[in-house]
mmCIF file of N, CA and C and ligand atoms in Angstrom:
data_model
loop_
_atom_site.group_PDB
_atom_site.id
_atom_site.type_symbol
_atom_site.label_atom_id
_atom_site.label_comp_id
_atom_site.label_asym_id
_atom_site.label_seq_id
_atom_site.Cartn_x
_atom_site.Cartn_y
_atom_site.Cartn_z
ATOM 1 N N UNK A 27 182.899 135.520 -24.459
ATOM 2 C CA UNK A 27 183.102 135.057 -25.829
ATOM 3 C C UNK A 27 181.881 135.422 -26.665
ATOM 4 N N UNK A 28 181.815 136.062 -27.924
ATOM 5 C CA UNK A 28 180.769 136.785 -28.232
ATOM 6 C C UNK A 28 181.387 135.928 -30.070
ATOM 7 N N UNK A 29 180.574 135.253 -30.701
ATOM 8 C CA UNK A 29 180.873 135.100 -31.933
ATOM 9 C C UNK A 29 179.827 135.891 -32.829
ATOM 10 N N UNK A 30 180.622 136.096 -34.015
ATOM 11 C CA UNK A 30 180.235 136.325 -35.167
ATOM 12 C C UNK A 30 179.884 136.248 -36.120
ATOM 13 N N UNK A 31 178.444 136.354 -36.936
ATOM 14 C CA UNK A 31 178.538 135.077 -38.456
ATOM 15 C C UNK A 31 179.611 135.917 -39.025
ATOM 16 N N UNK A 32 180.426 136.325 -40.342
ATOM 17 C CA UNK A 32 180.797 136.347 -41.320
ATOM 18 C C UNK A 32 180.346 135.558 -42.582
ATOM 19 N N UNK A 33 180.360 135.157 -42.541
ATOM 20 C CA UNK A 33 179.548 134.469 -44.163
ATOM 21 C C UNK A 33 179.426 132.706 -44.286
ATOM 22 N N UNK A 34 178.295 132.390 -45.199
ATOM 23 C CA UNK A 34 178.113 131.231 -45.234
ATOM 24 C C UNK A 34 179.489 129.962 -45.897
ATOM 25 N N UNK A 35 179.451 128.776 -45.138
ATOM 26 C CA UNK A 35 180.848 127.985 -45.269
ATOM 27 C C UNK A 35 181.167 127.891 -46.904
ATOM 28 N N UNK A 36 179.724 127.705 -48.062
ATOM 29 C CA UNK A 36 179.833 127.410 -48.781
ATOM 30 C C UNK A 36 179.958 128.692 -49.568
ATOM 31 N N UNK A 37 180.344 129.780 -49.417
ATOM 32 C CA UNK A 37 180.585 130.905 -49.968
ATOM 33 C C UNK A 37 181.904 131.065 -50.281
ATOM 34 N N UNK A 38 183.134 129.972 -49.942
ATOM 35 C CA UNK A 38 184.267 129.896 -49.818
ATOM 36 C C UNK A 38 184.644 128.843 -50.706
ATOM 37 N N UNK A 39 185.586 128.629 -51.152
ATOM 38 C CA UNK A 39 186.481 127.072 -51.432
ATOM 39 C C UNK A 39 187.715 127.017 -51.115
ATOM 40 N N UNK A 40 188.038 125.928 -51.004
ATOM 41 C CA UNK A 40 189.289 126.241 -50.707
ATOM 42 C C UNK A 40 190.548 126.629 -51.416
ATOM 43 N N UNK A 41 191.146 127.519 -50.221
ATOM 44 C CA UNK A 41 192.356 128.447 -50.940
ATOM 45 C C UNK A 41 191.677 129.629 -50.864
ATOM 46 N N UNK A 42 190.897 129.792 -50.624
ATOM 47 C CA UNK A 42 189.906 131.406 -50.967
ATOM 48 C C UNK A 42 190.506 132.297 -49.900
ATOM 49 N N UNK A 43 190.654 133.625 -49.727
ATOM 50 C CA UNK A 43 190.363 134.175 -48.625
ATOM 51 C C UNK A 43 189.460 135.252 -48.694
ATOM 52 N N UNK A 44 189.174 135.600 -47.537
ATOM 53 C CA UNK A 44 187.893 136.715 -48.049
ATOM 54 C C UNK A 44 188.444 138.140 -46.566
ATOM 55 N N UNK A 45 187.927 138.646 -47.020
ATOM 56 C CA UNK A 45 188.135 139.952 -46.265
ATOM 57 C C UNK A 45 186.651 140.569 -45.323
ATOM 58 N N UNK A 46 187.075 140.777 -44.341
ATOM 59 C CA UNK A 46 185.441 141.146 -43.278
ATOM 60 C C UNK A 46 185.877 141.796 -42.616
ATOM 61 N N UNK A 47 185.041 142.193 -41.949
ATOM 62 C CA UNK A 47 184.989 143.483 -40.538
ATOM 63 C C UNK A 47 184.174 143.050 -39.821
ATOM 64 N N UNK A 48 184.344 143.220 -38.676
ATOM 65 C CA UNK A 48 183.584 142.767 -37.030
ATOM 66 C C UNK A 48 183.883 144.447 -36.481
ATOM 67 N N UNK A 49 183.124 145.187 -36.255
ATOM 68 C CA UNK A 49 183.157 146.672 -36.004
ATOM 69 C C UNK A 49 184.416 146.931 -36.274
ATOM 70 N N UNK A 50 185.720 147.436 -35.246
ATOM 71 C CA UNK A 50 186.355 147.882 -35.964
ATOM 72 C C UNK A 50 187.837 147.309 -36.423
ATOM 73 N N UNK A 51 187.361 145.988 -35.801
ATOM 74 C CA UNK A 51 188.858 144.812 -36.464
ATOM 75 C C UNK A 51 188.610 144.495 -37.732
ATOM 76 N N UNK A 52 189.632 144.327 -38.475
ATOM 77 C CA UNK A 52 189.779 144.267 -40.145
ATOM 78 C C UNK A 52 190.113 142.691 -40.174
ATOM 79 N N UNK A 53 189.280 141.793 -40.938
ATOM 80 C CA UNK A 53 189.946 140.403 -40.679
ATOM 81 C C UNK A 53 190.152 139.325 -42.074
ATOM 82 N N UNK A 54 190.904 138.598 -41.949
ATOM 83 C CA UNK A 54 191.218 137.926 -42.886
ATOM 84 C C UNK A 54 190.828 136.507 -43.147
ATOM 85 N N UNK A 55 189.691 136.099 -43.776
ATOM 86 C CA UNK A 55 188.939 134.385 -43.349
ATOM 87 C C UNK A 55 189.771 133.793 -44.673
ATOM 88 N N UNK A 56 189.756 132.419 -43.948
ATOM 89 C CA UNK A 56 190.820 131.925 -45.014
ATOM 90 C C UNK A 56 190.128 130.367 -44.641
ATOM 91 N N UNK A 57 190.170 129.797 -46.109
ATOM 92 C CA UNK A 57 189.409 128.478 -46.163
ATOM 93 C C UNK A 57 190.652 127.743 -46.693
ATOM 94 N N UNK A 58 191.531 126.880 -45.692
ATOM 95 C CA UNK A 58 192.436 125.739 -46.365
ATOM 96 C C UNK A 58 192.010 124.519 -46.171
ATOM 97 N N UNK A 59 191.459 123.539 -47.455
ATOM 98 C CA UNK A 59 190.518 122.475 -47.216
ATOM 99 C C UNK A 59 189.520 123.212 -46.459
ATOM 100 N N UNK A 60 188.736 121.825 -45.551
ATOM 101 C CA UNK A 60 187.300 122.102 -45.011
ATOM 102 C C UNK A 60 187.900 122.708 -43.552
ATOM 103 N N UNK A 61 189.087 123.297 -43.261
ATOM 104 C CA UNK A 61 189.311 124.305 -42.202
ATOM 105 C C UNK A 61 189.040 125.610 -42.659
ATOM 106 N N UNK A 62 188.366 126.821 -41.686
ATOM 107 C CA UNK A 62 188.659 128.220 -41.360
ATOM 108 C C UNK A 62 189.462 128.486 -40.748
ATOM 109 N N UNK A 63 189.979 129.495 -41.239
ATOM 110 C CA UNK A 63 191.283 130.439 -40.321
ATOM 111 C C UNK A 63 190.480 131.762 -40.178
ATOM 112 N N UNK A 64 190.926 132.570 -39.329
ATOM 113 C CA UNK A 64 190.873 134.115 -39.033
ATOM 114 C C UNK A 64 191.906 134.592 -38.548
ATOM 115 N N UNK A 65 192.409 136.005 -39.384
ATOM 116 C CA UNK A 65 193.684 136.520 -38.711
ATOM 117 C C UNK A 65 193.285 137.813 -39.257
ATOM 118 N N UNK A 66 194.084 139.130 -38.679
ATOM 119 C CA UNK A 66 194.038 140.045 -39.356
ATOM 120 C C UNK A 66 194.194 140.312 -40.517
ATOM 121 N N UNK A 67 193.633 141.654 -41.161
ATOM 122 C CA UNK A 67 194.141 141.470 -42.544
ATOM 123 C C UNK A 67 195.190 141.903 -42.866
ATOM 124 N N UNK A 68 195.499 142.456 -42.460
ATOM 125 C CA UNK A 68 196.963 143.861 -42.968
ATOM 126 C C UNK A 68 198.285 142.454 -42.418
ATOM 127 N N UNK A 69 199.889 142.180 -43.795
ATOM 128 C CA UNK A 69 200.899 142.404 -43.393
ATOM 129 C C UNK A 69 201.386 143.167 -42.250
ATOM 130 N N UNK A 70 202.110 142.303 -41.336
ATOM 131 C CA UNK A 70 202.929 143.008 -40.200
ATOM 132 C C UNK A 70 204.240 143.554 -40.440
ATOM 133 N N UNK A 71 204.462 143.658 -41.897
ATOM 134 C CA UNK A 71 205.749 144.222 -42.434
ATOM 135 C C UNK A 71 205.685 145.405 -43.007
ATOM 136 N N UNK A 72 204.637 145.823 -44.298
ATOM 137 C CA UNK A 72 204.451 147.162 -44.526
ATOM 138 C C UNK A 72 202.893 146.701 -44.819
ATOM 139 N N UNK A 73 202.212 146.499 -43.863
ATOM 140 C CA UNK A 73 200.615 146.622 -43.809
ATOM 141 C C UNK A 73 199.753 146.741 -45.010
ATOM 142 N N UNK A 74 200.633 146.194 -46.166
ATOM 143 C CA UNK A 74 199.766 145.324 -47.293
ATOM 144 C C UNK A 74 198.523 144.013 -46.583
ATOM 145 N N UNK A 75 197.084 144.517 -47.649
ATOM 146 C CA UNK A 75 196.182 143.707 -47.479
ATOM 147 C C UNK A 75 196.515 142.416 -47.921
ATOM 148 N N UNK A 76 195.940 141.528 -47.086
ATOM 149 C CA UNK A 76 196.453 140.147 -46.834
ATOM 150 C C UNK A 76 195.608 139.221 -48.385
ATOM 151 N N UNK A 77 194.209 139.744 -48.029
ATOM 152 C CA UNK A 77 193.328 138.922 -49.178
ATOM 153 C C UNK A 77 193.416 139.415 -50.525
ATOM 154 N N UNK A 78 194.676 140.260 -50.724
ATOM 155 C CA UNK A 78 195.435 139.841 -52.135
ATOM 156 C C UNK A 78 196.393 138.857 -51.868
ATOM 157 N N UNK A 79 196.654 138.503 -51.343
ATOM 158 C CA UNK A 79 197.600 137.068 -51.051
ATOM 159 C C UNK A 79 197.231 135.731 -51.769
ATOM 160 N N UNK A 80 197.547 134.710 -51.182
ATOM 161 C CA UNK A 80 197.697 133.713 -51.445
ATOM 162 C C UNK A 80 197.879 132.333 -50.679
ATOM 163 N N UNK A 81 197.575 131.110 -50.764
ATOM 164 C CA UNK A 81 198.203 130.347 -49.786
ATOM 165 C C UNK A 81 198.691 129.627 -50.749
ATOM 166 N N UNK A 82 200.060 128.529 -50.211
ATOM 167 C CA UNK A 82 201.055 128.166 -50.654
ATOM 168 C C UNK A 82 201.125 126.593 -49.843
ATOM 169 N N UNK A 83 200.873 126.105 -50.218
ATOM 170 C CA UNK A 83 201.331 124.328 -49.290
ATOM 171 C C UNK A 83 200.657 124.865 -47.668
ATOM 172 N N UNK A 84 199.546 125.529 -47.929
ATOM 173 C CA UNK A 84 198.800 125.540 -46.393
ATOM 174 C C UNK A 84 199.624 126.856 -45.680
ATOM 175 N N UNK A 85 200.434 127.736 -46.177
ATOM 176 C CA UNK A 85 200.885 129.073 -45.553
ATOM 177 C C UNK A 85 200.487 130.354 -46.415
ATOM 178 N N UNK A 86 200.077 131.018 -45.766
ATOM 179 C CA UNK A 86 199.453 132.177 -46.270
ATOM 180 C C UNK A 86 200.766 133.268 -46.834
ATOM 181 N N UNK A 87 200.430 133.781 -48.007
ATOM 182 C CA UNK A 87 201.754 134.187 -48.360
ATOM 183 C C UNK A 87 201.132 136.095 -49.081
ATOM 184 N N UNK A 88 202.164 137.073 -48.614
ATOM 185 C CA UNK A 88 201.713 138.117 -48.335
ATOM 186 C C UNK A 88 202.577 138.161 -49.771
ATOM 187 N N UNK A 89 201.767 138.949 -51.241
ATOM 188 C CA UNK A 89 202.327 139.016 -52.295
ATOM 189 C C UNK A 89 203.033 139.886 -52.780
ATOM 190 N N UNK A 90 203.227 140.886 -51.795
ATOM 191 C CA UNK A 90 204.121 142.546 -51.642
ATOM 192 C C UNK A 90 205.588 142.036 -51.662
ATOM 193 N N UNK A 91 206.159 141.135 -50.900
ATOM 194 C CA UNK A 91 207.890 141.051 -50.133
ATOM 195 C C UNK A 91 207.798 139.529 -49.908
ATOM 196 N N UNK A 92 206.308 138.635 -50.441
ATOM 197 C CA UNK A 92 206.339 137.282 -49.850
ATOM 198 C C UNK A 92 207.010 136.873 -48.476
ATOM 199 N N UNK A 93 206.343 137.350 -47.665
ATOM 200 C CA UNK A 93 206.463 136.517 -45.891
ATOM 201 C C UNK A 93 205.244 135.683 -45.815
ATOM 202 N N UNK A 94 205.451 134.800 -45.214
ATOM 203 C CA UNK A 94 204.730 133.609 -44.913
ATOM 204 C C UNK A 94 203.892 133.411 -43.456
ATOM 205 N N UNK A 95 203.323 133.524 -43.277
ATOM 206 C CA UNK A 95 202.269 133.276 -42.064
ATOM 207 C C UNK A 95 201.580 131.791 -41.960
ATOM 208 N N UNK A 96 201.346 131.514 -41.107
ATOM 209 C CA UNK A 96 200.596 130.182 -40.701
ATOM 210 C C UNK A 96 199.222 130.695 -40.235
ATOM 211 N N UNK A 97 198.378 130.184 -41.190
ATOM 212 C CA UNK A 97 196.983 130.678 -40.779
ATOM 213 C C UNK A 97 196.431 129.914 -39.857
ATOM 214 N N UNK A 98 196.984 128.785 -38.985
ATOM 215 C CA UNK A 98 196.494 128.731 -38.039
ATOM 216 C C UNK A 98 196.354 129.472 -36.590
ATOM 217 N N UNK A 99 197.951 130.142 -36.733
ATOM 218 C CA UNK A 99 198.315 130.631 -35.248
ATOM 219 C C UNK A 99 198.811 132.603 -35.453
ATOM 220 N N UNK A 100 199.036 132.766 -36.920
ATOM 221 C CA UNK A 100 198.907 133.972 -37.183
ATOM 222 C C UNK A 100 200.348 134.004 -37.493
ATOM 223 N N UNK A 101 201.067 133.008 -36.842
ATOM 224 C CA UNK A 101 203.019 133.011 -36.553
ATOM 225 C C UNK A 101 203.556 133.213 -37.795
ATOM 226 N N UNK A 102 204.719 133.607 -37.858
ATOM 227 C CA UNK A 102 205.444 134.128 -38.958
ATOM 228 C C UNK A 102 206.488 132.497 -39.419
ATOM 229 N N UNK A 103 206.398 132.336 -40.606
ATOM 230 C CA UNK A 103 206.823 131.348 -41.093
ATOM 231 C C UNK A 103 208.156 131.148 -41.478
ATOM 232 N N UNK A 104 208.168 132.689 -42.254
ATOM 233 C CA UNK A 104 209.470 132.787 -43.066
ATOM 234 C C UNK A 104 209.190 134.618 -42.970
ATOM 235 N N UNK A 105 210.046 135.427 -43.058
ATOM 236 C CA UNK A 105 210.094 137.012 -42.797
ATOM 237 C C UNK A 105 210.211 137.215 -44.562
ATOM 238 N N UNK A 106 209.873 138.496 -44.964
ATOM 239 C CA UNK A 106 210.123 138.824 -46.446
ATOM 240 C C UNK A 106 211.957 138.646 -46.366
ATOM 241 N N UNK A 107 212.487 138.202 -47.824
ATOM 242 C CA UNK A 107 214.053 138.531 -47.557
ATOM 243 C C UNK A 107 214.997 139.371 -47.091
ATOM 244 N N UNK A 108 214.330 140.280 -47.274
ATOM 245 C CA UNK A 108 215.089 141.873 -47.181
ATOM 246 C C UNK A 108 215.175 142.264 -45.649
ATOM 247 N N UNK A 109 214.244 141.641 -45.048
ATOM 248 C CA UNK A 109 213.644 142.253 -43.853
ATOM 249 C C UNK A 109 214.086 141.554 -43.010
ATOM 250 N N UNK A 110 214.395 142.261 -41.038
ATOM 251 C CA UNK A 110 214.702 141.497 -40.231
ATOM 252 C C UNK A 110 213.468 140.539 -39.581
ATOM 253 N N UNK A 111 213.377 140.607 -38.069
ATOM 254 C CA UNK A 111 211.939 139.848 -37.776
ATOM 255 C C UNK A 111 210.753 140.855 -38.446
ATOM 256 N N UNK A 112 209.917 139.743 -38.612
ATOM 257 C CA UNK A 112 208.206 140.807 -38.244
ATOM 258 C C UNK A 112 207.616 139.906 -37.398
ATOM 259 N N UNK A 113 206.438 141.037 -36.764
ATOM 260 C CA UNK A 113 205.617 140.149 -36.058
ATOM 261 C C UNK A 113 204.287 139.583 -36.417
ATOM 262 N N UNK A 114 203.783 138.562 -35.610
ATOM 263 C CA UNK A 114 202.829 137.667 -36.270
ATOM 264 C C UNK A 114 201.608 138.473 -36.418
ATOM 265 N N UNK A 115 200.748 138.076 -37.127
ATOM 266 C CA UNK A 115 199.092 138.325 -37.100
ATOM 267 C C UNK A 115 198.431 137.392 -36.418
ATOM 268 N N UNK A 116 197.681 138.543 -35.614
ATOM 269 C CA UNK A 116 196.900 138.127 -34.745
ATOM 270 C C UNK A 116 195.659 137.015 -35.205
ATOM 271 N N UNK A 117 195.448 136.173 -34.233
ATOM 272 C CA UNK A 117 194.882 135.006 -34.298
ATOM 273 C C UNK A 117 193.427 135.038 -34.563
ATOM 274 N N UNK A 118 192.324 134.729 -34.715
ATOM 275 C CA UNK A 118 191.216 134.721 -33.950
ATOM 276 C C UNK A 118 190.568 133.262 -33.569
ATOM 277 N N UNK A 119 189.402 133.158 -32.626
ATOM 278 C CA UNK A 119 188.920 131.300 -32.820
ATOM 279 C C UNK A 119 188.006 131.531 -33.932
ATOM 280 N N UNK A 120 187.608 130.506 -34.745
ATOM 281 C CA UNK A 120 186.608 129.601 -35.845
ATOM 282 C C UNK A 120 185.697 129.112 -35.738
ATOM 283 N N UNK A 121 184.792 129.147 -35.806
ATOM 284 C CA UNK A 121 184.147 127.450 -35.834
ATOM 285 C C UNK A 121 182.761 128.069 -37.421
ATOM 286 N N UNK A 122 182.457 126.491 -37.164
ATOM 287 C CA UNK A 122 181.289 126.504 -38.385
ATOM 288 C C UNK A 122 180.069 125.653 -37.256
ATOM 289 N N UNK A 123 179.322 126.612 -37.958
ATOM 290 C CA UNK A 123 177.528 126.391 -37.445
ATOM 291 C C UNK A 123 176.747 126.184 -38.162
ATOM 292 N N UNK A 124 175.625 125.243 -38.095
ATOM 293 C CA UNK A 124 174.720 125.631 -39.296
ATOM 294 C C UNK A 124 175.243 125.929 -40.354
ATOM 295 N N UNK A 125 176.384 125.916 -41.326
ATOM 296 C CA UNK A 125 176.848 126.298 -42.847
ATOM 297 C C UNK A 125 177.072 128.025 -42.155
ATOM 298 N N UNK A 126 177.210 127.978 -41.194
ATOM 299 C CA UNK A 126 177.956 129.233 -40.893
ATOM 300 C C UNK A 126 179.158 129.596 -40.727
ATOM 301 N N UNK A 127 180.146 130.292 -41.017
ATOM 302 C CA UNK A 127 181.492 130.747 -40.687
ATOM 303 C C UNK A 127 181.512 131.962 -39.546
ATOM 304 N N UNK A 128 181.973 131.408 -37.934
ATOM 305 C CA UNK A 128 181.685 132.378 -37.171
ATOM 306 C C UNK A 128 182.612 132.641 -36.538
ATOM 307 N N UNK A 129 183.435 134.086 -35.901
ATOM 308 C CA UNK A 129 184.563 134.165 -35.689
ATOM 309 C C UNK A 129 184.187 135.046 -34.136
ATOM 310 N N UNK A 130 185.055 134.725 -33.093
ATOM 311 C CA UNK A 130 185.026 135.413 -31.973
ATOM 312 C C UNK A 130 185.933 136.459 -31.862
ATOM 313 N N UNK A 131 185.954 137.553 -31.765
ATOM 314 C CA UNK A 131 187.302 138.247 -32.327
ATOM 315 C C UNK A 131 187.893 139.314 -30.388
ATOM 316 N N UNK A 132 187.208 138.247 -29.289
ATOM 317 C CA UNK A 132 187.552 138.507 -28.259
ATOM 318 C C UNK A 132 188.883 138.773 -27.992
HETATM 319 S S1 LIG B 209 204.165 144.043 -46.969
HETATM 320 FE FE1 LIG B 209 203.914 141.917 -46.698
HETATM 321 S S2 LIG B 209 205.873 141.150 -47.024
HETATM 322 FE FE2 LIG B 209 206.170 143.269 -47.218
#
């Protein structure tokens, strides 16, 4: 397990998401209330960036076809309309340190 800073807690508010890189994973930090999320960034439908999005009643909402993700587990909430399944975005673990935001992206 190897964590990562990404950026300080208070660099965020909530609803924010921010966009980072850990070499060569693309990731998506997402502050709902005083929780972090990490998930990839890219839509699993047509690989629109995520941190033009949005969250919605605590679901992350992709603003291309609106599909819904749960930024806790990456899981697909609701699929865009048009579309059959997609699959989820990948997860990562969280935690906060020191006013740190640090992500393991094992
Ligand atoms: S690209 Fe995200 S819903 Fe279509």
């Amino acid at each position: 397990m190897t964590w990562y800073k990404v950026l300080k807690q208070d660099a965020m508010k909530d609803g924010d998401l921010f966009k980072s890189k850990i070499g060569n994973n693309e990731l998506l930090i997402i502050r709902e209330k005083d929780k972090f999320y990490a998930t990839s960034l890219y839509c699993t439908h047509e690989q629109y960036d995520l941190s033009e999005g949005f969250l919605d009643n605590g679901n992350l909402i992709c603003p291309n076809h609106f599909a819904t993700f749960d930024p806790e587990d990456g899981s697909v909430v609701s699929p865009p309309e048009s579309a059959g399944d997609i699959g989820p975005l990948k997860s990562y673990k969280v935690k906060v340190e020191n006013g740190d935001v640090m992500v393991d992206i094992a």
